[in-house]
Structure formats: structure tokens, C-alpha cells
Coordinates of C-alpha atoms and ligand atoms in Angstrom, one line a residue:
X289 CA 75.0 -24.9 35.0
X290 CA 76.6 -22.7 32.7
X291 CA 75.5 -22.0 29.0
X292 CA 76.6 -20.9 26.1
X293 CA 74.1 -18.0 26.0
X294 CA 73.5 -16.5 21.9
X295 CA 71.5 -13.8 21.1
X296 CA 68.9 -14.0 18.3
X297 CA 67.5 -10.6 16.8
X298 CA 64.6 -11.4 14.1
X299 CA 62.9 -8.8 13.5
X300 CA 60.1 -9.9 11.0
X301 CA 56.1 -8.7 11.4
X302 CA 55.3 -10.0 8.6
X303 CA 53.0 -13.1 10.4
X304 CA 51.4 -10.0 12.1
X305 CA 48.1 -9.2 11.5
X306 CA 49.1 -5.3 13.2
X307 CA 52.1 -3.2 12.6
X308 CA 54.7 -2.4 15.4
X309 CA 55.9 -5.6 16.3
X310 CA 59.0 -5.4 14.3
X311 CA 60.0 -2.8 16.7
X312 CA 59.4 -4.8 19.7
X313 CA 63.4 -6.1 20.2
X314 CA 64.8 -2.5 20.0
X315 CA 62.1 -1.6 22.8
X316 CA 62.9 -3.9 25.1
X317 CA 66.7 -2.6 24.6
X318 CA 65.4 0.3 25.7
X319 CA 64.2 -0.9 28.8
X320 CA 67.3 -2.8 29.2
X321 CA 69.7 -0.1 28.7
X322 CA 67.7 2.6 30.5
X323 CA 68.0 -0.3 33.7
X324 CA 71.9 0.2 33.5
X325 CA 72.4 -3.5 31.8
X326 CA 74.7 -4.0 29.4
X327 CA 73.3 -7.8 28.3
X328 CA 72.5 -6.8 24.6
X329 CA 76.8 -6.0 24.6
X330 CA 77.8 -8.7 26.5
X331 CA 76.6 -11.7 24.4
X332 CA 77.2 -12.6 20.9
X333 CA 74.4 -11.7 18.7
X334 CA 72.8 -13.0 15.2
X335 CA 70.6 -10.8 14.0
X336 CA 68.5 -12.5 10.5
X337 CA 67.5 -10.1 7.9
X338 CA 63.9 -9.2 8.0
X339 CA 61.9 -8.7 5.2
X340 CA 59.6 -6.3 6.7
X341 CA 59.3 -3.9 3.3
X342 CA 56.6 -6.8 1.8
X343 CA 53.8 -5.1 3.5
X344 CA 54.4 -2.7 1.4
X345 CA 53.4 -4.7 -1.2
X346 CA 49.9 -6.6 -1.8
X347 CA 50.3 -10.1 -0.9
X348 CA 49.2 -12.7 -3.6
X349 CA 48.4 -15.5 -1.0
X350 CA 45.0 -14.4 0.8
X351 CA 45.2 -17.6 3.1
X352 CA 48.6 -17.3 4.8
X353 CA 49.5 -13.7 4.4
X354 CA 53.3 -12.9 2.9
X355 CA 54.3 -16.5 3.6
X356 CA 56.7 -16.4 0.5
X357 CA 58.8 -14.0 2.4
X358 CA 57.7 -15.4 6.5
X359 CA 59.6 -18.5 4.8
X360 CA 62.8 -16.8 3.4
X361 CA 63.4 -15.1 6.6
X362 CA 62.4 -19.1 8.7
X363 CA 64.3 -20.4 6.8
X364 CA 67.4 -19.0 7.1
X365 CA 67.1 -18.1 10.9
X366 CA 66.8 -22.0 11.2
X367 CA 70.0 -22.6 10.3
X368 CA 71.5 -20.3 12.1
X369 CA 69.9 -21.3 14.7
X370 CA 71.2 -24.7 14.0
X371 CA 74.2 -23.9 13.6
X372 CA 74.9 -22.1 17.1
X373 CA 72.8 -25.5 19.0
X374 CA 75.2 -27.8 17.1
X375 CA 78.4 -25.8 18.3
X376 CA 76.6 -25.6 22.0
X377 CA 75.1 -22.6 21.7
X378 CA 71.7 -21.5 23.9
X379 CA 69.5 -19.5 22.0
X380 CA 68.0 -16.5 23.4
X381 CA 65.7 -15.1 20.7
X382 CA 63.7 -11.9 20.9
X383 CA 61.8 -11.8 17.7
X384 CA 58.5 -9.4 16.1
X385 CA 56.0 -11.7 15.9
X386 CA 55.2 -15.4 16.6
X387 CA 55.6 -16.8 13.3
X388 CA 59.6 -17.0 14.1
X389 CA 58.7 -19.1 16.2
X390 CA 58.3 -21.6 13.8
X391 CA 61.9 -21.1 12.2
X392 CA 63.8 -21.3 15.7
X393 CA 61.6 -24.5 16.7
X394 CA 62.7 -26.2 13.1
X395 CA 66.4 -24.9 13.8
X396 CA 66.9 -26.6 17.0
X397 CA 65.3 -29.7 15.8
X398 CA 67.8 -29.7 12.5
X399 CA 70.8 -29.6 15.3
X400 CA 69.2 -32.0 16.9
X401 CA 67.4 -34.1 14.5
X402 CA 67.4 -37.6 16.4
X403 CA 66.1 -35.9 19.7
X404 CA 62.6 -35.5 21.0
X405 CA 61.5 -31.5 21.5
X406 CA 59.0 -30.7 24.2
X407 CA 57.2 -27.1 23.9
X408 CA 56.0 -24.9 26.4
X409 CA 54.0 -22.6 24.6
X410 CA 53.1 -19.3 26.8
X411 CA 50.5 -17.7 24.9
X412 CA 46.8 -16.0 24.8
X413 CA 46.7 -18.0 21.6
X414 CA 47.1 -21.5 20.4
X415 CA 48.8 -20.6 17.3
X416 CA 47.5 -23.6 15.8
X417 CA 45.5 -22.0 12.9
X418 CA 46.8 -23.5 9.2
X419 CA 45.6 -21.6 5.8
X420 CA 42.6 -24.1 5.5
X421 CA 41.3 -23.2 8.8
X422 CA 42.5 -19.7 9.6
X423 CA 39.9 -16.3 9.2
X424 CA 42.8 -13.3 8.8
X425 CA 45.2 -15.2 7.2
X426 CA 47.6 -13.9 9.8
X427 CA 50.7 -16.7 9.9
X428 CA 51.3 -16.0 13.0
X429 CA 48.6 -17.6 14.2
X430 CA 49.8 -20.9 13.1
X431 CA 53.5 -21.3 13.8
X432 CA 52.5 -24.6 16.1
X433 CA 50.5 -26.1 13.6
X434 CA 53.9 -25.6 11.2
X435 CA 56.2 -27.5 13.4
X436 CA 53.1 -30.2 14.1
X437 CA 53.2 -30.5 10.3
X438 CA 49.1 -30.4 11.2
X439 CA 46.6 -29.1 8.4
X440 CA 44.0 -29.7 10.0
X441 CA 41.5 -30.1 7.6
X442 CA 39.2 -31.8 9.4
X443 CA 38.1 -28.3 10.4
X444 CA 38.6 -27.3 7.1
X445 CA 36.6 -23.7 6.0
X446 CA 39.2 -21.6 3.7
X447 CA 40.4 -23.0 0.1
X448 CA 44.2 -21.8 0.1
X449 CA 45.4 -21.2 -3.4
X450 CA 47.2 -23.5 -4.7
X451 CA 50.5 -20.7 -3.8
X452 CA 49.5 -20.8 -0.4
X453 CA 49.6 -24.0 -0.2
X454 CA 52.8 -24.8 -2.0
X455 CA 54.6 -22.4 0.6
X456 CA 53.1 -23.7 3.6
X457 CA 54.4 -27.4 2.6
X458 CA 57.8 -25.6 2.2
X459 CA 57.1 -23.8 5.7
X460 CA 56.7 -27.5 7.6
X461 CA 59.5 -29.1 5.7
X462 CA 62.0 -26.5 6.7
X463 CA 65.3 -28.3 7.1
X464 CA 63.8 -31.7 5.4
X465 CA 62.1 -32.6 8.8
X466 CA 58.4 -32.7 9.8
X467 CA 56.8 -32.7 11.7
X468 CA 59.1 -31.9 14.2
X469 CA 57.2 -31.8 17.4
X470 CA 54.6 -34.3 18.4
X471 CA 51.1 -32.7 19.6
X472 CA 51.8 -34.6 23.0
X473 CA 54.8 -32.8 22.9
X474 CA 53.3 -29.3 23.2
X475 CA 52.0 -27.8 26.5
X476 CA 49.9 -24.8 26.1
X477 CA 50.1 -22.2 29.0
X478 CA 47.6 -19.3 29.3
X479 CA 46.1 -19.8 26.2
X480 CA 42.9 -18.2 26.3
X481 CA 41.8 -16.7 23.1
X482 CA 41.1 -19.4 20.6
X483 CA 38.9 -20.3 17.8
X484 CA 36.5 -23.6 16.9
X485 CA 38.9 -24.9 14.6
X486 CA 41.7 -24.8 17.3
X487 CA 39.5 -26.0 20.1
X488 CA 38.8 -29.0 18.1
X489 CA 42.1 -29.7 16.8
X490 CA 43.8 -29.5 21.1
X491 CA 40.5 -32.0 21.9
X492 CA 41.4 -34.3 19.2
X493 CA 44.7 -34.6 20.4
X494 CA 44.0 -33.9 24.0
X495 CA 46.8 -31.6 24.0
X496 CA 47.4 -29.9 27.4
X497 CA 46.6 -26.0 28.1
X498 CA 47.0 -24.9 31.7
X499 CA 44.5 -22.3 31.8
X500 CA 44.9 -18.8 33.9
X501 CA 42.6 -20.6 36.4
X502 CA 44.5 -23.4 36.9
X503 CA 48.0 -21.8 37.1
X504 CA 46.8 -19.8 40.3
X505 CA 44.6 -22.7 41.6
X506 CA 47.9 -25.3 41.8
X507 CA 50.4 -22.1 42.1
X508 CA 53.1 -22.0 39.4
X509 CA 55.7 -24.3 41.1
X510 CA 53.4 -27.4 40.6
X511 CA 52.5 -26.6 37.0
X512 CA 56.2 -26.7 36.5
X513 CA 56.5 -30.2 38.1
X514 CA 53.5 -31.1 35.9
X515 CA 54.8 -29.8 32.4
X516 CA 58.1 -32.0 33.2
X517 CA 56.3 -34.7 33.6
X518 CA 54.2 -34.7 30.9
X519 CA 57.6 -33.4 28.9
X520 CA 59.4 -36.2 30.6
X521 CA 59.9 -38.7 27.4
X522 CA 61.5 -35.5 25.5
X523 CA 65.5 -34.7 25.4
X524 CA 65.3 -31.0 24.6
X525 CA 62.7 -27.7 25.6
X526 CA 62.0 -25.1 23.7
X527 CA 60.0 -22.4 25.8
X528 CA 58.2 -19.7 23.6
X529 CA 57.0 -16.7 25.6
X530 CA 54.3 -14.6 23.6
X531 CA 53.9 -11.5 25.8
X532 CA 50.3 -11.2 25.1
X533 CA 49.8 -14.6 27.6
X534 CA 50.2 -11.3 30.3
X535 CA 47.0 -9.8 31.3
X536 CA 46.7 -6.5 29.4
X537 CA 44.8 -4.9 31.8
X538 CA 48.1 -5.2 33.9
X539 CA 50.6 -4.5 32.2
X540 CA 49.6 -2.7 29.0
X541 CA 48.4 -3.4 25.8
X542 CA 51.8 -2.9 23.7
X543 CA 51.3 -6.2 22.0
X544 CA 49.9 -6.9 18.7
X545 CA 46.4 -8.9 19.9
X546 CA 46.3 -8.2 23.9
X547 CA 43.6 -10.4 25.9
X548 CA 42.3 -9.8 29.4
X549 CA 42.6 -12.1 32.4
X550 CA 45.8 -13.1 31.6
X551 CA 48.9 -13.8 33.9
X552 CA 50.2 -11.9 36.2
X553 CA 54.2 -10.7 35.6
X554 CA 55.3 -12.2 39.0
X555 CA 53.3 -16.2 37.8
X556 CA 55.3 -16.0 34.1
X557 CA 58.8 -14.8 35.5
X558 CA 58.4 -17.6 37.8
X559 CA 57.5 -19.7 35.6
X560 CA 60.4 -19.3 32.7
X561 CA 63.1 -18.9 36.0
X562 CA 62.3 -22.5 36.6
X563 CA 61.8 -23.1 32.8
X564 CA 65.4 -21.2 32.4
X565 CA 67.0 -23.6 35.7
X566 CA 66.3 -27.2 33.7
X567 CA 69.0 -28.4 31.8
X568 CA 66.7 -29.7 29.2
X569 CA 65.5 -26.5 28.3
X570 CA 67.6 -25.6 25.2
X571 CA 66.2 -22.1 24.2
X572 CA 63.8 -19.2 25.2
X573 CA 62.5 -17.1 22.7
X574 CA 60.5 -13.7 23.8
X575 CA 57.6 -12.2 20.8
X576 CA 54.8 -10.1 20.3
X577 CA 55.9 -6.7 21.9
X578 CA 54.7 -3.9 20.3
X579 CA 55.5 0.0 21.8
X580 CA 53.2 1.4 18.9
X581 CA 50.5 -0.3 20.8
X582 CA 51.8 0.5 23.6
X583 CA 49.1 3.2 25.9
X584 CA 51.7 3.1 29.0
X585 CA 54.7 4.3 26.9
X586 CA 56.7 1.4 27.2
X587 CA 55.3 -0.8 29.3
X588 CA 55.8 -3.9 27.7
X589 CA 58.7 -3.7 26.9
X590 CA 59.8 -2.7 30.6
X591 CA 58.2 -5.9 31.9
X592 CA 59.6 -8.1 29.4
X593 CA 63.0 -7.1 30.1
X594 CA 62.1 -7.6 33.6
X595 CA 61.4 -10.5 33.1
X596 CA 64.2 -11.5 31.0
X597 CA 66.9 -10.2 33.1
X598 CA 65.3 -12.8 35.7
X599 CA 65.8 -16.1 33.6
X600 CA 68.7 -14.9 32.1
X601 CA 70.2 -15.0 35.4
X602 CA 69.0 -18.3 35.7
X603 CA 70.9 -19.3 32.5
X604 CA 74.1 -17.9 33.9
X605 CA 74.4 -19.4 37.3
Ligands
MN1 MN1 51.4 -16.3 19.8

């Protein structure tokens, strides 16, 4: 099947709790263009205004760092986002950090506001902290628990001011929806790196992570089948890749907050080639590299793009 392939460019760190990742698009058109491909020229591309130059600036909400301007630049990225889904567009979106994640999630569900979104999140991390719960106040470690619309606060150990929270109730309402996943709706792979808060909130909910273990015990094929399954009652896929769910140890540590014992390269491109082949999945978005951090020049980058020009393939047959 055919799509209607868009490229998204968002370029904002500001979730971040480390500086680089801003860069991390531009690096992996490096390693696109120095592997002869033209794909950054070939598709039509949106890039959304970052707003990068507020961490040059203290930030006046302690609990959910720079979240006035992580939601100016969500916001409007979700409707662009929305806007290329509603005329049959498929996102591919290779953002800084994982706090975009949040907008393109709440775009997609403003095109498609009556359908039910499945996510495969492919991550060290759950993502799933929220300003009452979270200890660096780093946003992107809770764009999940924005599109849950989850506080939390049964785990509660922060008091947010009363700014903080004002913006994270704009954050989960982006578009007038929330929430706009449900947490059965989530499926967590190679998440690995997580704190008490988080534990507690994916046992509450028994949501599903398929640990590193796991993945190599069944073999990625029949994880696949499984995710489907348990995706089955939803119309649309999202499929956010977080390149830190890669072992650092084997492919570098060019990403913001790298983790050991990760997956191996050859388990995710497998993975998001099948990911890329269902027709319900509806966009892929790639975060989290980061050539500052990089100690094999650019490693990273190299095995993203790798990787990348492996679904994309998918997308185009
Ligand atoms: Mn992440």
C-alpha cells in the first residue's frame, strides 16, 4: 500500500533534561546524505518553529521545565500534523526530544477525533512522569502521561506551582480532546529505566511493557502479532521510536539519557518494518538522537537512518 509519506522536522529540546538533541534531525541527514539518499528532497516537509532560545532563559515553572514554550511549539505542530492526516497525509516525524511526541500523538487524534489510537511506545523510558510525580522536571519524561490526560497523583511527591499546573492542563487539552489514548491503548517496548511513581501507575493499569528479555525470548515477529492483538479494538497506530530503547553499549551513546541492555538495531528495525507494513499504523515519529553525545562520532545518527531508510521502504511499497 502506498502512502502519502510527509516529513515532520521539530526540532525542540526544550523537554530535554541535556543539550544536543535539537540537533539530532540534521544528524541523521547527515547520515542520510553521506549514504547517497536523497529522502530528505524527495518528500514534502513541515518543519514547526522551535523555541529552543528559552534555555537561555531561567524557567519559572520548577515542576515541568519550559512547558510554557514545550506547549507553543505542541501546539502548533498538532495542527499541522492534523492537517496533513485529514488531507491523507502519513507523518514521518523526526523530532529533538520526546516531549513532541505529545503534540504529534494529539494531532493525529484531532484528524481523527472519533477514532481509537493504539501506541507503540519504543523506549528505555515510560515517559509517564507528570509535574506532581516527576524529580528533574524534565517534560519529556512525561509526554504519555499528557496524551493519557493521567496526573497521577496517587503517587503524588512534587507540589507544581500553580503555573505549572495551569500549563500542563493546557498541554493534555491540546486540540479540546483528552485524554486521547486510553492506558490499554499504550504498549510499552524496551522500557527499562523507570521510576516508583511510573512502576505503580503501568501496574495500576496493567499496561503492557515487553521487556528486552522478552522480545528475544518470543523473537520480534510474535511480539508483533501480540501488540496487534492487544491493539486490535483501535482504528489508527502511532509508533514512537526513542532511540535510547537501543542498547548504548552497541550502538553509542549519542542520545540524551542512554541505558544499557537495550535492543539490538537488527530486533527494532524489524520491529518498526512490520510496524511500517500495517495499514493501521498512521505515523512513525524517530527522537532522542543527540551527536553532541555522541563518543562514536555519529553513530546514532548512522543507525537511525539505517533504520529509517528500512521502514520507509516499507511505507513506499
Ligand atoms: Mn522517551
Amino acid at each position: 500500500m502506498s502512502r502519502d509519506n510527509h516529513i515532520f522536522i521539530i526540532k525542540s529540546e526544550l523537554g530535554a533534561g541535556t543539550r544536543g538533541a535539537s540537533m539530532g534531525p540534521d544528524a541523521i541527514k547527515v547520515a542520510a546524505r553521506n549514504d547517497q539518499s536523497q529522502f530528505f528532497g524527495s518528500l514534502p516537509v513541515t518543519e514547526i518553529n522551535d523555541m529552543n532560545d528559552l534555555l537561555d532563559e531561567d524557567t519559572p515553572y520548577p515542576q515541568a521545565k519550559r512547558i510554557d514554550g514545550i506547549f507553543d511549539v505542541l501546539d502548533i505542530a498538532a495542527q499541522e500534523i492534523s492537517e496533513v492526516v485529514s488531507q491523507g497525509g502519513f507523518p514521518i516525524v523526526f523530532s529533538g526530544d520526546h516531549s513532541v511526541a505529545a503534540g504529534t500523538i494529539s494531532g493525529l487524534k484531532m484528524a481523527h477525533p472519533s477514532k481509537r489510537l493504539g501506541v507503540v511506545w519504543i523506549d528505555a523510558h515510560g515517559d509517564l512522569h507528570t509535574p506532581y510525580t516527576t524529580p528533574s522536571g524534565n517534560v519529556h519524561g512525561m509526554p504519555v502521561s499528557v496524551v493519557l490526560a493521567e496526573d497521577n497523583l496517587e503517587c503524588q511527591r512534587n507540589q507544581p506551582t500553580e503555573g505549572s499546573k495551569e500549563y500542563w492542563e493546557k498541554l493534555k487539552n491540546i486540540g479540546g480532546i483528552q485524554p486521547k489514548v486510553l492506558h490499554s491503548d499504550v504498549i510499552f517496548v524496551s522500557v527499562r529505566d523507570t521510576e516508583k511513581p511510573e512502576d505503580e501507575l503501568m501496574a495500576r493499569h496493567q499496561m503492557k511493557n515487553y521487556q528486552v528479555a522478552e522480545v528475544r525470548e518470543k523473537g520480534v515477529r510474535r511480539v508483533y502479532d501480540e501488540i496487534l492483538d492487544r491493539l486490535n479494538d483501535c482504528d489508527l497506530i502511532y509508533v514512537s521510536f526513542d532511540v535510547d530503547s537501543m542498547d548504548c553499549d552497541v550502538v553509542s551513546h549519542g542520545t540524551g539519557t542512554p541505558v544499557k541492555d537495550g535492543l539490538f538495531p537488527e530486533e527494532t528495525k524489524e520491529l518498526l518494518n512490520l510496524l511500517a507494513k500495517n495499514e493501521k499504523t498512521c505515523c512513525i515519529e524517530v527522537v532522542e538522537v543527540n551527536p553532541c553525545l555522541d563518543e562514536k562520532t555519529n553513530k546514532m545518527a548512522e543507525t537511525a537512518w539505517d533504520i529509517c531508510k528500512s521502514f520507509i521502504k516499507e511505507l513506499e511499497n
